[in-house]
Coordinates of N, CA and C and ligand atoms in Angstrom, one line a residue:
M1 N 273.7 293.9 131.2 CA 273.3 293.3 129.9 C 274.2 292.1 129.8
K2 N 275.4 292.2 130.0 CA 276.4 291.1 129.6 C 275.7 289.6 130.1
N3 N 275.0 290.1 131.2 CA 274.4 288.5 131.8 C 273.2 288.2 131.0
R4 N 273.0 288.8 130.1 CA 271.8 288.3 129.2 C 272.3 288.1 127.6
L5 N 273.6 288.0 127.4 CA 274.1 287.6 126.2 C 274.7 286.1 126.7
M6 N 274.2 285.5 125.7 CA 274.9 284.1 125.6 C 275.6 283.6 124.4
V7 N 277.0 283.7 124.4 CA 277.8 283.5 123.1 C 277.9 281.9 122.6
A8 N 277.4 281.7 121.7 CA 277.4 280.2 121.3 C 278.9 279.8 120.8
L9 N 279.4 279.0 121.6 CA 280.7 278.4 121.3 C 280.5 277.2 120.3
D10 N 280.4 277.8 118.9 CA 280.3 276.8 118.0 C 281.3 276.8 117.4
V11 N 282.4 276.0 117.6 CA 283.7 276.0 117.5 C 284.2 274.7 117.4
A12 N 285.2 274.1 116.5 CA 285.7 272.7 116.3 C 286.4 272.1 117.7
D13 N 287.1 272.8 118.4 CA 287.5 271.9 119.6 C 288.0 272.7 120.6
R14 N 288.3 272.1 121.5 CA 289.2 272.8 123.1 C 289.7 273.9 123.1
K15 N 290.9 273.9 122.0 CA 291.7 274.9 121.7 C 290.9 276.2 121.3
Q16 N 290.1 276.0 120.1 CA 289.4 277.4 119.6 C 288.3 277.7 121.0
A17 N 287.7 276.8 121.4 CA 286.7 277.0 122.7 C 287.4 277.9 123.7
Q18 N 288.6 277.5 124.2 CA 289.2 278.2 125.1 C 289.9 279.6 124.8
N19 N 290.5 279.7 123.6 CA 290.7 280.8 122.9 C 289.6 282.1 123.1
I20 N 288.3 281.5 122.5 CA 287.2 282.5 122.3 C 286.7 282.8 123.9
S21 N 286.5 282.1 124.6 CA 286.1 282.2 125.9 C 287.1 282.8 126.9
Q22 N 288.6 282.8 126.7 CA 289.3 283.4 127.4 C 289.2 285.0 127.1
S23 N 289.1 285.0 125.7 CA 289.0 286.7 125.0 C 287.8 287.2 125.4
L24 N 286.7 286.5 125.9 CA 285.2 287.2 126.0 C 284.9 287.4 127.4
A25 N 286.1 286.5 128.1 CA 285.8 286.4 129.7 C 284.9 287.4 130.5
D26 N 285.7 288.7 130.2 CA 284.8 289.6 130.7 C 283.6 290.2 130.4
D27 N 283.5 290.0 129.3 CA 282.3 290.7 128.5 C 281.0 290.0 128.3
V28 N 280.9 288.6 128.7 CA 279.8 287.8 128.5 C 279.4 287.2 129.7
G29 N 278.5 286.8 130.1 CA 278.2 286.0 131.3 C 277.6 284.7 130.9
W30 N 277.4 284.4 129.7 CA 276.9 283.0 129.4 C 277.7 282.7 128.3
F31 N 278.0 281.2 128.2 CA 278.4 280.5 126.8 C 277.6 279.6 126.7
K32 N 277.1 279.4 125.4 CA 276.2 278.3 125.0 C 277.0 277.0 124.6
I33 N 276.8 276.0 124.9 CA 277.8 274.8 124.1 C 276.8 274.0 123.5
G34 N 277.0 273.9 122.2 CA 276.0 273.2 121.4 C 276.8 271.6 120.8
M35 N 276.0 271.1 119.8 CA 276.3 269.9 119.5 C 277.5 269.7 119.1
R36 N 278.1 270.4 118.3 CA 279.4 270.8 117.6 C 280.5 270.4 118.6
L37 N 280.6 271.4 119.5 CA 281.8 271.4 120.6 C 281.4 270.3 121.6
F38 N 280.2 270.0 122.0 CA 280.1 268.9 123.1 C 280.5 267.3 122.2
V39 N 280.0 267.3 121.1 CA 280.3 266.0 120.5 C 281.8 265.9 120.4
A40 N 282.5 266.9 120.1 CA 283.9 266.7 119.9 C 284.8 266.8 121.1
E41 N 284.3 267.5 122.5 CA 285.0 267.5 123.5 C 284.5 267.0 124.7
G42 N 283.3 266.7 124.7 CA 282.5 266.4 125.9 C 282.4 267.3 126.9
P43 N 282.0 266.4 128.2 CA 281.6 267.3 129.4 C 283.0 267.8 129.9
D44 N 284.1 267.2 130.0 CA 285.3 268.0 130.4 C 285.6 269.3 130.5
L45 N 285.3 269.6 129.0 CA 285.4 271.2 128.5 C 284.3 271.8 129.1
L46 N 283.1 271.3 129.0 CA 282.1 272.3 129.6 C 282.2 272.5 131.1
R47 N 282.9 271.4 132.1 CA 283.0 271.6 133.3 C 283.9 272.7 133.7
Q48 N 285.2 273.0 132.7 CA 285.8 273.8 132.6 C 285.3 275.0 132.5
V49 N 284.5 275.4 131.4 CA 283.8 276.8 131.2 C 282.8 277.0 132.4
L50 N 282.2 276.0 133.1 CA 281.4 276.1 134.1 C 282.2 276.7 135.3
Q51 N 283.2 276.6 135.4 CA 284.2 277.5 136.5 C 284.2 279.0 136.5
T52 N 283.8 279.5 135.4 CA 284.0 280.8 135.2 C 282.7 281.4 134.7
H53 N 282.0 280.4 134.0 CA 281.0 281.2 133.5 C 279.5 280.2 133.5
R54 N 278.1 280.9 133.4 CA 277.3 279.9 133.4 C 276.9 279.4 132.0
V55 N 276.5 277.9 131.8 CA 276.3 277.5 130.6 C 274.9 277.1 130.2
F56 N 274.6 277.3 128.9 CA 273.3 276.7 128.4 C 274.2 275.6 127.8
L57 N 273.5 274.3 128.1 CA 273.7 273.4 127.1 C 272.7 273.2 125.8
D58 N 273.1 273.5 124.8 CA 272.0 273.6 123.7 C 272.1 272.2 123.0
L59 N 271.6 271.2 123.6 CA 271.5 269.7 122.6 C 270.1 269.4 122.0
K60 N 269.1 270.1 122.4 CA 267.8 270.0 121.9 C 267.5 268.7 121.8
F61 N 267.3 268.1 122.8 CA 266.7 266.6 123.2 C 265.4 266.5 122.3
H62 N 265.4 265.2 121.7 CA 263.8 264.9 121.0 C 263.7 263.6 120.7
D63 N 263.2 262.8 121.6 CA 263.3 261.3 121.7 C 262.2 260.9 122.5
I64 N 261.9 259.6 122.9 CA 261.1 259.1 123.6 C 261.2 259.6 125.1
P65 N 259.8 259.9 125.9 CA 260.0 260.5 127.2 C 261.2 260.0 128.2
N66 N 261.2 259.0 128.3 CA 262.2 258.2 129.3 C 263.6 258.9 128.9
T67 N 263.8 258.4 127.7 CA 265.5 258.8 127.1 C 265.7 260.3 127.4
V68 N 264.6 261.2 127.0 CA 264.8 262.6 127.1 C 265.0 262.9 128.6
A69 N 264.0 262.2 129.4 CA 264.3 262.8 131.0 C 265.3 262.2 131.7
E70 N 266.0 261.1 131.3 CA 267.4 260.7 131.5 C 268.6 261.8 131.0
A71 N 268.3 262.2 129.9 CA 269.4 263.2 129.4 C 269.1 264.5 130.1
V72 N 268.0 264.8 130.6 CA 268.0 266.1 131.0 C 268.4 266.0 132.4
A73 N 268.1 264.7 133.4 CA 268.7 264.5 134.4 C 270.4 264.5 134.3
S74 N 270.9 263.9 133.3 CA 272.4 264.0 133.3 C 273.0 265.4 132.9
A75 N 272.0 266.3 132.3 CA 272.4 267.6 132.3 C 272.5 268.5 133.5
G76 N 271.6 268.1 134.4 CA 271.6 268.6 135.8 C 272.5 268.2 136.7
Q77 N 273.1 267.1 136.3 CA 274.1 266.4 137.3 C 275.6 267.3 136.8
L78 N 275.5 267.6 135.5 CA 276.6 268.4 135.1 C 276.9 269.6 135.6
G79 N 275.7 270.4 136.1 CA 275.7 271.5 136.7 C 275.5 272.5 135.5
V80 N 274.8 272.5 134.6 CA 274.7 273.6 133.7 C 273.4 274.2 134.2
Q81 N 273.3 275.6 133.9 CA 272.1 276.6 134.4 C 271.1 276.3 133.5
M82 N 271.0 275.8 132.4 CA 270.2 275.8 131.2 C 270.4 274.6 130.2
T83 N 269.4 274.0 129.9 CA 269.1 273.2 129.0 C 267.9 273.0 128.0
N84 N 268.2 272.1 126.9 CA 266.7 272.4 126.2 C 266.3 271.0 125.5
I85 N 264.9 271.0 125.2 CA 264.7 270.0 124.6 C 263.6 270.7 123.4
H86 N 263.1 269.6 122.2 CA 262.3 270.3 121.1 C 260.9 270.1 121.8
A87 N 260.2 271.3 121.3 CA 259.0 271.5 121.9 C 258.0 270.1 121.1
V88 N 258.6 270.1 119.8 CA 257.7 269.1 118.7 C 257.7 267.6 119.3
G89 N 258.6 267.6 120.4 CA 258.8 266.0 121.3 C 257.2 265.9 121.6
G90 N 256.6 266.9 122.0 CA 255.0 266.6 122.7 C 254.8 266.6 123.9
P91 N 253.7 267.1 124.5 CA 253.4 267.2 126.0 C 254.0 266.1 126.5
D92 N 253.8 264.5 126.5 CA 254.5 263.5 127.3 C 256.0 263.8 127.5
M93 N 256.6 264.2 126.4 CA 257.9 264.2 126.5 C 258.3 265.3 127.3
M94 N 257.5 266.6 127.0 CA 258.0 267.6 128.1 C 258.0 267.7 129.4
R95 N 256.5 266.9 129.6 CA 256.3 266.5 131.0 C 257.3 265.6 131.7
A96 N 257.8 264.6 131.2 CA 258.8 264.0 131.7 C 260.3 264.5 131.7
A97 N 260.6 265.5 130.9 CA 261.7 266.1 131.2 C 261.3 267.4 132.1
A98 N 260.5 267.8 132.2 CA 259.9 269.0 133.4 C 260.2 268.2 134.7
S99 N 259.9 267.1 134.6 CA 259.7 266.2 136.2 C 261.2 265.8 136.3
A100 N 261.9 265.5 135.5 CA 263.6 265.2 135.7 C 264.3 266.5 136.0
A101 N 263.8 267.5 135.4 CA 264.6 268.9 135.6 C 264.0 269.2 136.9
S102 N 263.1 269.1 137.7 CA 262.9 269.6 139.0 C 263.8 269.0 140.2
D103 N 264.4 268.0 139.8 CA 265.4 267.8 140.7 C 266.8 268.4 140.6
F104 N 266.7 269.4 139.7 CA 267.9 270.2 139.6 C 267.4 271.8 139.7
P105 N 267.1 272.4 140.7 CA 266.4 273.9 140.7 C 267.4 274.7 140.2
H106 N 269.0 274.7 140.2 CA 269.7 275.4 139.8 C 269.8 275.6 138.2
M107 N 268.8 274.6 137.4 CA 269.0 274.5 136.1 C 267.4 274.8 135.3
K108 N 267.7 275.7 134.5 CA 266.2 276.1 133.4 C 266.1 275.1 132.5
L109 N 264.9 274.9 132.2 CA 264.6 274.0 131.1 C 263.6 274.6 130.2
I110 N 264.0 274.7 129.1 CA 263.5 275.4 128.0 C 263.1 274.3 126.8
A111 N 262.3 274.9 125.9 CA 262.0 274.0 124.6 C 262.0 275.0 123.3
V112 N 262.7 274.4 122.4 CA 263.0 275.0 121.1 C 261.3 274.9 120.5
T113 N 261.0 276.2 120.2 CA 259.4 276.2 119.5 C 259.5 276.0 117.9
V114 N 260.1 277.0 117.2 CA 260.2 276.8 115.6 C 261.6 277.3 115.6
L115 N 262.5 276.8 114.9 CA 263.6 277.1 114.8 C 264.0 278.3 113.9
T116 N 264.7 279.0 114.1 CA 264.8 280.5 113.7 C 265.4 280.3 112.2
S117 N 266.0 279.1 112.0 CA 266.2 279.0 110.3 C 265.1 278.3 109.7
D118 N 264.1 278.0 110.4 CA 262.7 277.5 109.6 C 262.1 278.5 108.6
P119 N 261.9 278.2 107.4 CA 261.5 279.4 106.4 C 259.9 279.4 106.4
M120 N 259.2 278.5 107.6 CA 257.8 279.0 107.6 C 257.5 280.4 107.3
P121 N 256.5 280.8 106.8 CA 256.0 282.3 106.6 C 255.8 282.9 108.2
P122 N 256.4 284.1 108.6 CA 256.4 284.7 109.9 C 255.2 284.5 110.8
E123 N 254.0 284.6 110.2 CA 252.9 284.8 110.9 C 252.5 283.2 111.7
Q124 N 252.7 282.3 110.4 CA 252.6 280.9 110.7 C 253.4 280.6 111.9
A125 N 255.0 280.9 111.8 CA 255.8 280.7 112.6 C 255.2 281.1 114.0
K126 N 254.7 282.2 114.2 CA 254.3 283.0 115.3 C 253.4 282.2 115.9
T127 N 252.3 282.0 115.0 CA 251.1 281.1 115.5 C 251.5 279.7 116.4
E128 N 252.5 278.8 115.5 CA 253.0 277.7 116.0 C 253.9 278.0 117.0
A129 N 254.7 278.9 117.2 CA 255.7 279.0 118.3 C 254.8 279.3 119.6
V130 N 253.7 280.4 119.6 CA 252.6 280.3 120.7 C 252.1 279.3 121.1
R131 N 251.8 278.4 120.3 CA 251.1 277.1 120.4 C 252.0 276.1 121.4
R132 N 253.1 276.1 120.5 CA 254.2 275.5 121.5 C 254.9 275.7 122.7
A133 N 254.8 277.1 122.9 CA 255.2 277.6 124.0 C 254.2 277.4 125.0
G134 N 252.8 277.4 124.8 CA 251.6 277.3 125.7 C 251.8 275.9 126.2
Q135 N 252.0 274.8 125.3 CA 252.2 273.4 125.5 C 253.4 273.1 126.6
A136 N 254.5 273.9 126.3 CA 255.8 273.7 127.3 C 255.4 274.3 128.6
K137 N 254.7 275.6 128.8 CA 254.5 276.3 130.0 C 253.5 274.8 130.6
E138 N 252.6 274.6 130.0 CA 251.6 273.6 130.4 C 252.4 272.3 131.2
A139 N 253.3 271.9 130.5 CA 254.1 270.9 130.9 C 255.3 271.1 132.2
G140 N 255.3 272.3 132.4 CA 256.2 272.8 133.6 C 257.4 273.2 133.3
L141 N 257.8 273.7 131.9 CA 259.0 274.1 131.6 C 259.1 275.4 132.2
D142 N 260.4 276.1 131.9 CA 260.7 277.3 132.5 C 260.6 278.5 131.3
G143 N 260.7 278.0 130.1 CA 260.6 279.1 129.0 C 260.8 278.4 127.8
V144 N 261.0 279.2 126.7 CA 261.1 278.5 125.3 C 262.3 279.5 124.4
V145 N 263.2 278.6 123.3 CA 264.0 279.3 122.6 C 262.9 279.8 121.2
C146 N 262.8 280.6 120.8 CA 262.3 281.3 119.8 C 262.9 282.5 119.4
S147 N 262.3 283.1 117.9 CA 262.9 284.4 117.1 C 262.1 285.7 117.8
V148 N 263.0 286.5 118.0 CA 262.4 287.9 118.8 C 261.2 288.2 118.2
H149 N 260.9 287.9 116.9 CA 259.3 288.1 116.5 C 258.2 287.4 117.2
E150 N 258.6 286.5 117.8 CA 257.7 285.6 118.5 C 257.5 285.8 120.1
V151 N 258.3 286.8 120.6 CA 258.8 287.1 122.0 C 257.4 287.7 122.7
A152 N 256.8 289.0 122.0 CA 255.5 289.5 122.4 C 254.6 288.7 123.0
A153 N 254.2 288.2 121.6 CA 252.9 287.0 121.6 C 253.2 285.9 122.6
I154 N 254.5 285.3 122.9 CA 254.6 284.3 123.8 C 254.4 284.8 125.1
K155 N 255.0 286.1 125.6 CA 254.6 286.6 126.9 C 253.4 287.1 127.2
Q156 N 252.7 287.6 126.1 CA 251.4 287.7 126.2 C 250.5 286.4 126.9
A157 N 251.1 285.1 126.1 CA 250.1 284.2 126.3 C 250.2 283.2 127.4
C158 N 251.9 283.5 127.7 CA 252.4 282.6 129.1 C 252.9 283.1 130.1
G159 N 252.9 284.6 129.8 CA 253.3 285.4 131.2 C 254.8 286.2 130.9
D160 N 255.1 287.2 131.6 CA 256.3 287.9 131.5 C 257.2 286.9 132.3
D161 N 257.1 285.9 133.3 CA 258.1 285.2 134.0 C 258.6 283.8 132.9
F162 N 258.1 283.9 132.1 CA 257.9 282.6 131.2 C 259.4 283.0 130.2
L163 N 260.4 282.7 130.3 CA 261.8 282.8 129.8 C 261.8 282.7 128.1
T164 N 262.1 283.6 127.3 CA 262.4 283.7 126.0 C 263.7 283.8 125.7
V165 N 264.4 282.9 125.3 CA 265.7 282.8 124.8 C 266.0 282.9 123.2
T166 N 266.3 283.9 122.6 CA 266.3 284.4 121.5 C 267.9 284.1 120.5
P167 N 267.7 283.1 119.6 CA 268.7 283.4 118.4 C 268.3 284.4 117.4
G168 N 269.3 284.3 116.3 CA 269.0 284.8 114.9 C 269.1 286.2 115.2
I169 N 270.0 286.5 116.0 CA 270.5 288.1 116.4 C 271.6 288.4 115.2
R170 N 271.1 289.6 114.6 CA 272.3 290.2 113.7 C 272.1 291.6 113.9
W171 N 273.3 292.4 113.5 CA 273.1 293.8 113.3 C 274.1 294.3 112.4
G172 N 273.9 295.5 111.9 CA 274.6 296.3 110.7 C 274.6 295.2 109.5
S173 N 275.8 295.2 108.8 CA 275.7 294.6 107.5 C 275.8 293.2 107.7
Q174 N 276.1 292.4 108.7 CA 276.1 290.9 109.0 C 275.6 289.9 108.0
S175 N 276.1 289.1 107.7 CA 275.6 288.1 106.8 C 274.2 287.4 107.7
V176 N 273.2 287.0 107.0 CA 272.2 286.4 107.7 C 272.5 285.1 108.0
D177 N 273.4 284.5 107.2 CA 273.4 283.1 107.1 C 272.3 282.2 106.7
D178 N 272.2 281.2 107.7 CA 271.1 280.3 107.3 C 269.7 280.7 108.5
Q179 N 270.1 281.7 109.2 CA 268.8 282.3 110.1 C 267.7 283.0 109.1
Q180 N 266.6 282.8 109.2 CA 265.6 283.4 108.5 C 264.8 284.3 109.5
R181 N 264.4 284.4 110.6 CA 263.9 285.2 111.6 C 264.9 286.1 112.3
I182 N 265.2 287.4 112.0 CA 266.3 287.9 112.5 C 266.0 289.2 113.2
A183 N 266.8 289.7 114.0 CA 266.6 291.1 114.9 C 267.9 291.5 115.4
D184 N 268.1 292.9 115.9 CA 269.1 293.1 116.3 C 269.2 293.3 117.8
P185 N 270.1 293.3 118.5 CA 270.3 293.4 120.0 C 269.2 294.5 120.6
A186 N 269.2 295.4 120.2 CA 268.3 296.4 120.8 C 266.9 296.1 120.6
T187 N 266.4 295.6 119.5 CA 265.1 295.4 119.1 C 264.7 294.3 120.2
A188 N 265.5 293.2 120.3 CA 265.2 291.9 121.0 C 264.9 292.3 122.4
I189 N 265.8 293.4 122.9 CA 265.7 293.4 124.4 C 264.7 294.5 124.6
A190 N 264.3 295.5 124.0 CA 263.1 296.1 123.8 C 262.0 295.3 123.6
T191 N 261.8 294.3 123.1 CA 260.9 293.3 122.7 C 260.5 292.9 124.1
G192 N 261.3 292.3 124.8 CA 261.1 291.7 126.1 C 262.0 290.3 126.4
A193 N 262.8 290.1 125.1 CA 263.6 288.8 125.5 C 264.5 288.9 126.7
D194 N 264.3 287.7 127.3 CA 265.1 287.4 128.4 C 266.8 287.3 128.1
Y195 N 267.1 286.6 127.4 CA 268.6 286.1 126.8 C 268.7 286.3 125.1
L196 N 269.6 286.6 124.9 CA 270.2 286.7 123.4 C 271.3 286.0 123.2
V197 N 270.9 284.8 122.2 CA 272.1 284.0 122.0 C 273.0 284.4 120.5
V198 N 274.3 284.7 120.5 CA 274.8 285.1 119.4 C 275.9 284.2 118.9
G199 N 276.2 283.9 117.8 CA 277.2 283.0 117.5 C 278.2 283.5 116.7
R200 N 278.0 283.3 115.5 CA 278.8 283.7 114.2 C 279.0 285.2 114.0
P201 N 278.2 286.2 114.4 CA 278.4 287.5 114.4 C 279.7 288.0 115.5
I202 N 279.6 286.7 116.3 CA 281.0 287.5 117.3 C 282.0 286.3 116.9
L203 N 281.7 285.0 116.8 CA 282.8 284.4 116.5 C 283.7 284.6 115.0
R204 N 283.0 285.5 114.0 CA 283.6 285.2 112.7 C 284.0 287.0 112.6
A205 N 283.6 287.9 113.9 CA 284.2 289.2 113.8 C 285.8 289.3 114.0
D206 N 286.4 290.4 113.0 CA 287.7 290.3 113.2 C 288.3 290.5 114.5
D207 N 287.3 291.1 115.5 CA 287.9 291.1 117.0 C 286.7 290.6 117.6
P208 N 286.4 289.6 118.0 CA 285.4 289.0 118.8 C 284.8 290.0 120.1
R209 N 286.0 290.6 120.7 CA 285.6 291.4 121.9 C 284.8 292.6 121.6
I210 N 285.4 293.2 120.8 CA 284.7 294.3 120.2 C 283.4 294.1 119.8
A211 N 283.0 292.9 118.9 CA 281.6 292.6 118.4 C 280.7 292.2 119.8
A212 N 281.5 291.6 120.9 CA 280.4 291.3 121.8 C 280.2 292.6 122.5
R213 N 281.2 293.7 122.8 CA 281.0 294.6 123.1 C 279.9 295.7 122.7
Q214 N 280.0 295.4 121.3 CA 278.9 296.1 120.3 C 277.4 295.6 121.0
A215 N 277.4 294.2 120.9 CA 276.2 293.6 121.2 C 275.6 294.0 122.5
V216 N 276.6 294.1 123.6 CA 276.1 294.4 125.1 C 275.5 295.9 124.9
A217 N 276.4 296.9 124.0 CA 276.0 298.3 124.2 C 274.7 298.3 123.2
M218 N 274.6 298.0 122.5 CA 273.0 298.1 121.6 C 272.1 297.4 122.6
M219 N 272.1 296.5 123.4 CA 271.3 295.9 124.3 C 270.9 297.1 125.3
S220 N 272.1 297.5 125.7 CA 271.7 298.4 126.7 C 271.1 299.9 126.3
D221 N 271.4 300.1 124.7 CA 270.7 301.2 124.0 C 269.2 301.3 124.2
A222 N 268.7 300.0 124.2 CA 267.2 299.6 124.2 C 266.6 300.5 125.4
F223 N 267.3 300.6 126.4 CA 266.8 301.4 127.7 C 267.2 303.1 127.6
S224 N 268.0 303.3 126.6 CA 268.5 304.6 126.6 C 267.2 305.6 126.3
P225 N 267.1 306.9 127.0 CA 266.1 307.7 126.6 C 265.7 308.1 125.2
S226 N 266.6 308.0 124.2 CA 266.3 308.0 123.0 C 265.4 307.0 122.5
T227 N 265.5 305.9 123.0 CA 264.6 304.6 122.4 C 263.7 304.3 123.4
A228 N 263.5 304.9 124.3 CA 262.5 304.5 125.5 C 261.1 304.8 124.8
G229 N 260.3 303.8 125.0 CA 258.8 303.7 124.5 C 258.8 303.1 123.0
C230 N 260.1 303.1 122.3 CA 259.9 302.6 120.9 C 259.4 301.3 120.9
Ligands
LIG1 O1 275.7 281.9 114.5 P1 274.2 282.3 114.8 O2 274.4 283.4 115.7 O3 273.5 282.2 114.0 O4 274.0 280.9 116.1 C1 272.9 280.7 116.6 C2 273.0 279.7 117.7 O5 271.8 279.5 118.2 C3 273.6 278.5 117.0 O6 274.4 277.8 117.8 C4 272.4 277.6 116.9 O7 272.4 275.9 117.1 C5 271.5 277.9 117.9 N1 269.6 277.8 117.9 C6 269.2 278.8 116.7 N2 268.0 278.8 116.6 C7 267.2 277.8 117.5 C8 267.8 277.3 118.6 C9 269.2 277.4 119.0 O8 270.1 279.4 115.9 N3 265.8 277.9 117.5

């Protein structure tokens, strides 16, 4: 299960990123590097993280097709195992990005459907996420970012092999923060999510290592006899 947990390195600088990635080194398979850390530290730090872990470069590209395609190629050259674009960029942009990504078979390209922070009513978010996921699949992408609430409908529409990466993960009495459509780790796995993205619930925990282990334990619980079939 630790290989399906992506911890968001949403921290300010290299030192904080190294502290957290070293303390979680044995407990998670992936780190997600997003705009905050990448803008602050650039590709050198990313290459360092890549020496020990898989990396999802989460910069959510959204621009004209040529610019996005070239950015996706740059991500492929960095060696990251996953990167993403915004589905709202439209079919032409997604096709150009998928074509660029095809030169880098080690890298999955996924599209953000509807942000988990979007206050859109849940049924509307689901309809919109499924529509954008269909466009992403049609364009040749490997999967999407979506909330846990949209995973089943997207898998039904796009097939089980179409990846779903789910942020908005919370458990216990954790603050929801700016997220709108949340779910706990066991529900995410039971629903069919392929990867879970967790940031603040781990980064802000008194002991991030214990929080990461809790998340992995809950993910494993989704398959325990007591929850099987739920
Ligand atoms: O701290 P938290 O667990 O809410 O962090 C979620 C992470 O996932 C953040 O890095 C955020 O940028 C990212 N993300 C998201 N919703 C999306 C796509 C990415 O929350 N739809």
